Short mmCIF file of C-alpha atoms in Angstrom, two decimals:
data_model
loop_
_atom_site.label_atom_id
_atom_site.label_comp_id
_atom_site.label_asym_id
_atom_site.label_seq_id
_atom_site.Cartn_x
_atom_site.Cartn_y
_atom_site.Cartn_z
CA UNK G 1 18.98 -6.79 -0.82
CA UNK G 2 16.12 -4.00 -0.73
CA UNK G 3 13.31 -4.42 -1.52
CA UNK G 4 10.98 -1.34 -2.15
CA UNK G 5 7.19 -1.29 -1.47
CA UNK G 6 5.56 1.58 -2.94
CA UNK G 7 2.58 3.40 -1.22
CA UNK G 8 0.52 5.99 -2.79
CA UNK G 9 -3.05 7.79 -1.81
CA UNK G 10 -5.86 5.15 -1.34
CA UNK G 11 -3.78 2.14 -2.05
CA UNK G 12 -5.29 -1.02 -0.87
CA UNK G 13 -3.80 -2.37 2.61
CA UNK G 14 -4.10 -5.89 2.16
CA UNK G 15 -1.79 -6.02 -1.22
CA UNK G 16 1.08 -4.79 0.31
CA UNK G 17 0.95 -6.38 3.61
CA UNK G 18 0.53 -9.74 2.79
CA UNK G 19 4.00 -9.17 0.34
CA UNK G 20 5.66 -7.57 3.29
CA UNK G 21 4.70 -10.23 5.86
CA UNK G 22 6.13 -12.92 3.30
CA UNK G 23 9.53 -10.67 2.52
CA UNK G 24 10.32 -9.01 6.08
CA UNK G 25 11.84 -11.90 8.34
CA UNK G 26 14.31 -13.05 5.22
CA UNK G 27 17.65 -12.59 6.53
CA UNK G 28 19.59 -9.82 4.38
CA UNK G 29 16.45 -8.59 2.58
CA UNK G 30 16.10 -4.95 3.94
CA UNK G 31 11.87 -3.81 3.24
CA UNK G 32 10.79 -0.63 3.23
CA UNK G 33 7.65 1.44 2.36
CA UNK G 34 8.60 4.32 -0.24
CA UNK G 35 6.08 6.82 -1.02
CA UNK G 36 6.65 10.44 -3.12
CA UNK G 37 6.93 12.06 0.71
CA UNK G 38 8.33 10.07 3.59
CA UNK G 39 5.51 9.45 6.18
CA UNK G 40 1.68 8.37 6.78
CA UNK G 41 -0.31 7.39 3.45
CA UNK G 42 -3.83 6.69 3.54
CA UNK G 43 -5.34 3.96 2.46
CA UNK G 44 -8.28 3.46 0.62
CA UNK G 45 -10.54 3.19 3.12
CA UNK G 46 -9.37 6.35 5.37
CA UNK G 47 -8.58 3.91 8.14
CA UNK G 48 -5.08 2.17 7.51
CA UNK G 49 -2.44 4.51 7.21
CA UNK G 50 0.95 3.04 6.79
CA UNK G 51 3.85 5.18 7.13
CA UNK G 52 6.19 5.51 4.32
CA UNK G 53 9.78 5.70 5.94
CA UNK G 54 11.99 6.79 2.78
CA UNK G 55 10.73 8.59 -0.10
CA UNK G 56 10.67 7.92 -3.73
CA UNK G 57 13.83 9.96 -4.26
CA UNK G 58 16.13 8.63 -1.42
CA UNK G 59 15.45 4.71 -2.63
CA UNK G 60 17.50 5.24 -6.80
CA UNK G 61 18.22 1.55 -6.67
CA UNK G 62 15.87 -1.20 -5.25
CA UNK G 63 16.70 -4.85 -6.07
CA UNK G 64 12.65 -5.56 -6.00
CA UNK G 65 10.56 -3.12 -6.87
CA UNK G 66 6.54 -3.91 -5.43
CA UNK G 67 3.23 -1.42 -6.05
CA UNK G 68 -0.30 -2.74 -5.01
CA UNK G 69 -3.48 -1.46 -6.16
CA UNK G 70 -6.15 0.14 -5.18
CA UNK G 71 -10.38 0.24 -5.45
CA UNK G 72 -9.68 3.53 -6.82
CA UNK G 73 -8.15 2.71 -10.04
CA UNK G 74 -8.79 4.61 -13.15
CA UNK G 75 -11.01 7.23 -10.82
CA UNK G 76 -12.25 9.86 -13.40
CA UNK G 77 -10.67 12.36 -11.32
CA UNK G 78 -6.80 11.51 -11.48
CA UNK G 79 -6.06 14.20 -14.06
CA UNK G 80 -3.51 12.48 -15.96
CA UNK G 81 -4.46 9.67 -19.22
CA UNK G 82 -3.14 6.87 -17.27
CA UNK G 83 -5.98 6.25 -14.52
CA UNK G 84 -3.60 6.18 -11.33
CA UNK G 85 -3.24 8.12 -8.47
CA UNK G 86 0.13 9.68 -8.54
CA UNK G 87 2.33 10.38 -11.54
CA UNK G 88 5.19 10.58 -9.27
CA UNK G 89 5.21 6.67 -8.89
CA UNK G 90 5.03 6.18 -12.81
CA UNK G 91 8.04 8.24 -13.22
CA UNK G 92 10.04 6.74 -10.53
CA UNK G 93 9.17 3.04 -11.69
CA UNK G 94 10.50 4.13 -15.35
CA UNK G 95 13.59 5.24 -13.35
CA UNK G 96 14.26 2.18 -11.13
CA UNK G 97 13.49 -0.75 -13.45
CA UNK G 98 16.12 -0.99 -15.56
CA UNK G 99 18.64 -1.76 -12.75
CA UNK G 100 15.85 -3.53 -10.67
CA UNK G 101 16.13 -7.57 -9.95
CA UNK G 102 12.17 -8.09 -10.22
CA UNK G 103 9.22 -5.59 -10.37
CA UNK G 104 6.65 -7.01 -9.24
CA UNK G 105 2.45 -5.70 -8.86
CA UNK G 106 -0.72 -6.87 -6.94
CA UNK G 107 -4.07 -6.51 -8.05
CA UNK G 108 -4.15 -2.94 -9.92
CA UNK G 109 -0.53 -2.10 -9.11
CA UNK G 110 0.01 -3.89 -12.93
CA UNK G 111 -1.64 -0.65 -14.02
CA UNK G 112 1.79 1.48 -12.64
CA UNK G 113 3.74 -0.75 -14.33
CA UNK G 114 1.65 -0.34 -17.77
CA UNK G 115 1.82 3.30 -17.10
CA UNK G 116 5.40 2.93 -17.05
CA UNK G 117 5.79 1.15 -20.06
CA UNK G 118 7.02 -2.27 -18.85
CA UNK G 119 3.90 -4.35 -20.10
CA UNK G 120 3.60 -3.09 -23.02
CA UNK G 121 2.14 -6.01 -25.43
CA UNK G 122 3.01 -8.58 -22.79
CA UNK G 123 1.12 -10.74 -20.31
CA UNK G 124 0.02 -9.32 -17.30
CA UNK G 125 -2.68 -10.14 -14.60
CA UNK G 126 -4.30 -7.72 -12.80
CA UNK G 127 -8.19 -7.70 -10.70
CA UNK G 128 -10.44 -9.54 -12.95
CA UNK G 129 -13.33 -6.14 -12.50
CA UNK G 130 -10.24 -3.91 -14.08
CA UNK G 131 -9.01 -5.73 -17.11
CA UNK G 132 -10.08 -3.16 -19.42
CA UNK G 133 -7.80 -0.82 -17.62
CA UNK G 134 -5.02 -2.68 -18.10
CA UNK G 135 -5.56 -3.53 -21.67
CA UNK G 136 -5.86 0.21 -22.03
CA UNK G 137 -2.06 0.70 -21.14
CA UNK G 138 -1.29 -1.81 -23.29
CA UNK G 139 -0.94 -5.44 -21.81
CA UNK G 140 -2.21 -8.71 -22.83
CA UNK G 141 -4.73 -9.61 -19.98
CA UNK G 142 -4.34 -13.06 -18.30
CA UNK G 143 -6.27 -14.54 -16.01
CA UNK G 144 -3.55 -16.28 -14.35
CA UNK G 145 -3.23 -15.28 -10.56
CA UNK G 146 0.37 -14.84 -10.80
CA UNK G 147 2.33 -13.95 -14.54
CA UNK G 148 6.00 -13.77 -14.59
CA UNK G 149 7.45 -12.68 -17.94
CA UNK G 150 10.88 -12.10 -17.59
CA UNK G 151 11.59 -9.72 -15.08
CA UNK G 152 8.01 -8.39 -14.17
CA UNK G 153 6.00 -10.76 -11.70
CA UNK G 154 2.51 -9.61 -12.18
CA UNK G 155 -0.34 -10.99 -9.94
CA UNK G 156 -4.40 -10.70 -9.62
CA UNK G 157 -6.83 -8.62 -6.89
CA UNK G 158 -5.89 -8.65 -3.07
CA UNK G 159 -5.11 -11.73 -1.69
CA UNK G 160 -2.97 -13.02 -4.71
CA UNK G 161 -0.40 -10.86 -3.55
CA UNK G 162 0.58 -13.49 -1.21
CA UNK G 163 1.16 -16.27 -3.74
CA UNK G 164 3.27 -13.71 -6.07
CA UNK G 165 5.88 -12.97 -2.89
CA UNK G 166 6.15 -16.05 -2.48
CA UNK G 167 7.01 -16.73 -6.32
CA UNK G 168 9.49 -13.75 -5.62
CA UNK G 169 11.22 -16.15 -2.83
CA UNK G 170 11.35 -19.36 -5.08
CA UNK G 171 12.61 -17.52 -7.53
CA UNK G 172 15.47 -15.72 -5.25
CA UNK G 173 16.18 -18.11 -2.94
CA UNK G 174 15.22 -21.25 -4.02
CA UNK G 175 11.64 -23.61 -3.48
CA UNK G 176 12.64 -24.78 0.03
CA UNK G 177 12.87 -21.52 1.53
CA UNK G 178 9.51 -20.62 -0.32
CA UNK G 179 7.97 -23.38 0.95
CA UNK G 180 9.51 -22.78 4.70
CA UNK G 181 7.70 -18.84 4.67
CA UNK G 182 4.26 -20.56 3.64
CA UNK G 183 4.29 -23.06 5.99
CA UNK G 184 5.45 -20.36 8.48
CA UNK G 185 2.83 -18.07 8.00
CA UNK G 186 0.63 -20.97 7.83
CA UNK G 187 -0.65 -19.76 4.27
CA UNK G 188 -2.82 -22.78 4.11
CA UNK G 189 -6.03 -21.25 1.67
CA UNK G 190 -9.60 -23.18 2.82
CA UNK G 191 -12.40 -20.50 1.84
CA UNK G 192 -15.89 -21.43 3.31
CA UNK G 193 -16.63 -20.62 0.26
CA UNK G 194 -15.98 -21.31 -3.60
CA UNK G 195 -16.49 -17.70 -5.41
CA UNK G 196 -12.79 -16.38 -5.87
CA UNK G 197 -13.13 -15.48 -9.48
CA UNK G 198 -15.71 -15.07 -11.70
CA UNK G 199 -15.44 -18.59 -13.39
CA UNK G 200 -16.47 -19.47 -10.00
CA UNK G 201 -18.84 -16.93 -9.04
CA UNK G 202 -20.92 -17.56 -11.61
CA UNK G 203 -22.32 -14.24 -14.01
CA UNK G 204 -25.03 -13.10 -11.53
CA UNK G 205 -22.77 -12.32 -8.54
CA UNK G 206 -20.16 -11.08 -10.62
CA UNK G 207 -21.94 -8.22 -11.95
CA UNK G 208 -22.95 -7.10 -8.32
CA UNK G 209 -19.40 -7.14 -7.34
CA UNK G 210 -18.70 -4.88 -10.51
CA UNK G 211 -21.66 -3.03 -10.53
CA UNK G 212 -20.75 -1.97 -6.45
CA UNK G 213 -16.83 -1.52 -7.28
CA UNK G 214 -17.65 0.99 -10.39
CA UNK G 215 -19.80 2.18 -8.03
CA UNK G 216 -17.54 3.37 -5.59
CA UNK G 217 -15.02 4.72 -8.02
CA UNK G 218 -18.35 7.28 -9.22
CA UNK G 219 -19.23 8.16 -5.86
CA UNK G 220 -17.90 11.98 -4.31
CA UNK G 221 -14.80 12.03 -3.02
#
């Protein structure tokens, strides 16, 4: 079974690593990092490249299909309508999900998969600052952290990526084996603090977070 992570300029680390870490030691699952050109990709803070050993042309026929987001969604300078980095990645989704097991999305990956057509009018989660992004492309925002409609597994910002591969392993192998990853990973969530999502946040510290994400987005490249 392959399963194909897909890395693009400025993606965020943290989405697809947590996936991978989950996926990787699952015997007969094969992972690998696709990107349009095999090698290094940048992420979005210039100081996590991850290298990309196959490229988007040499991988026709994943079994999972998995693209994270990125703090650079819907940047005013991607020159194309949909608001994501590379076109390339939209076109070779399109091309890989019909024959695709699951294809799956952290945080503002659901935006590839929109771009793609695969949400449109469905339910799809995606980081609560870019909902209007994703509503753009034409899914129904939910804040659930992880959305599974059929055969698109959808989850929320960053960290959620982590609950959503291990959905992905419950729902290919079975609970137990699920539940064997978490505990081996220790994946046992106790934030010293309670401000995960804006219901909890509250409005005031929501807004900063916004007001400093849009703000980064607007700043020179």
């Amino acid at each position: 079974m392959q399963v194909a992570i897909a890395l693009y300029p400025r993606f965020t680390a943290l989405d697809v690593i947590g996936p991978f870490q989950v996926l990787v030691n699952i015997p007969g699952v094969e992972v690998v990092f696709v990107a349009s050109e095999a090698g290094p990709v940048m992420d979005e803070t210039g100081h996590c490249p991850l290298v990309a050993s196959l490229s988007l042309a040499q991988v026709t026929a994943p079994d999972v299909v998995l693209i994270g987001g990125s703090g650079f969604d819907d940047d005013p300078t991607y020159d194309n309508p949909y608001g994501v980095a590379d076109l390339r990645v939209v076109e070779w989704l399109r091309a890989v999900h019909p024959t695709a097991t699951w294809s799956t999305s952290v945080c503002t990956g659901s935006t590839y998969l929109a771009a793609a057509g695969l949400l449109d009018g469905v339910d799809a989660t995606i980081h609560w600052a870019r909902r209007e992004h994703l509503e753009r492309l034409g899914a129904r925002y939910t804040e659930e952290r992880v959305v599974e409609r059929g055969k698109v597994i959808t989850a929320a910002g960053v960290s959620s990526g982590i609950d959503m591969a291990l959905t992905l392993v419950g729902r290919m192998f079975g609970p137990e084996l699920g539940q064997a990853i978490q505990l081996g990973i220790e994946y046992d969530p106790q934030p010293p603090f309670d401000t995960g999502s804006p219901a909890k946040a509250g409005p005031e510290l929501t807004a900063l977070v916004k007001s400093f994400m849009d703000a980064v987005i607007a700043a020179p490249a």
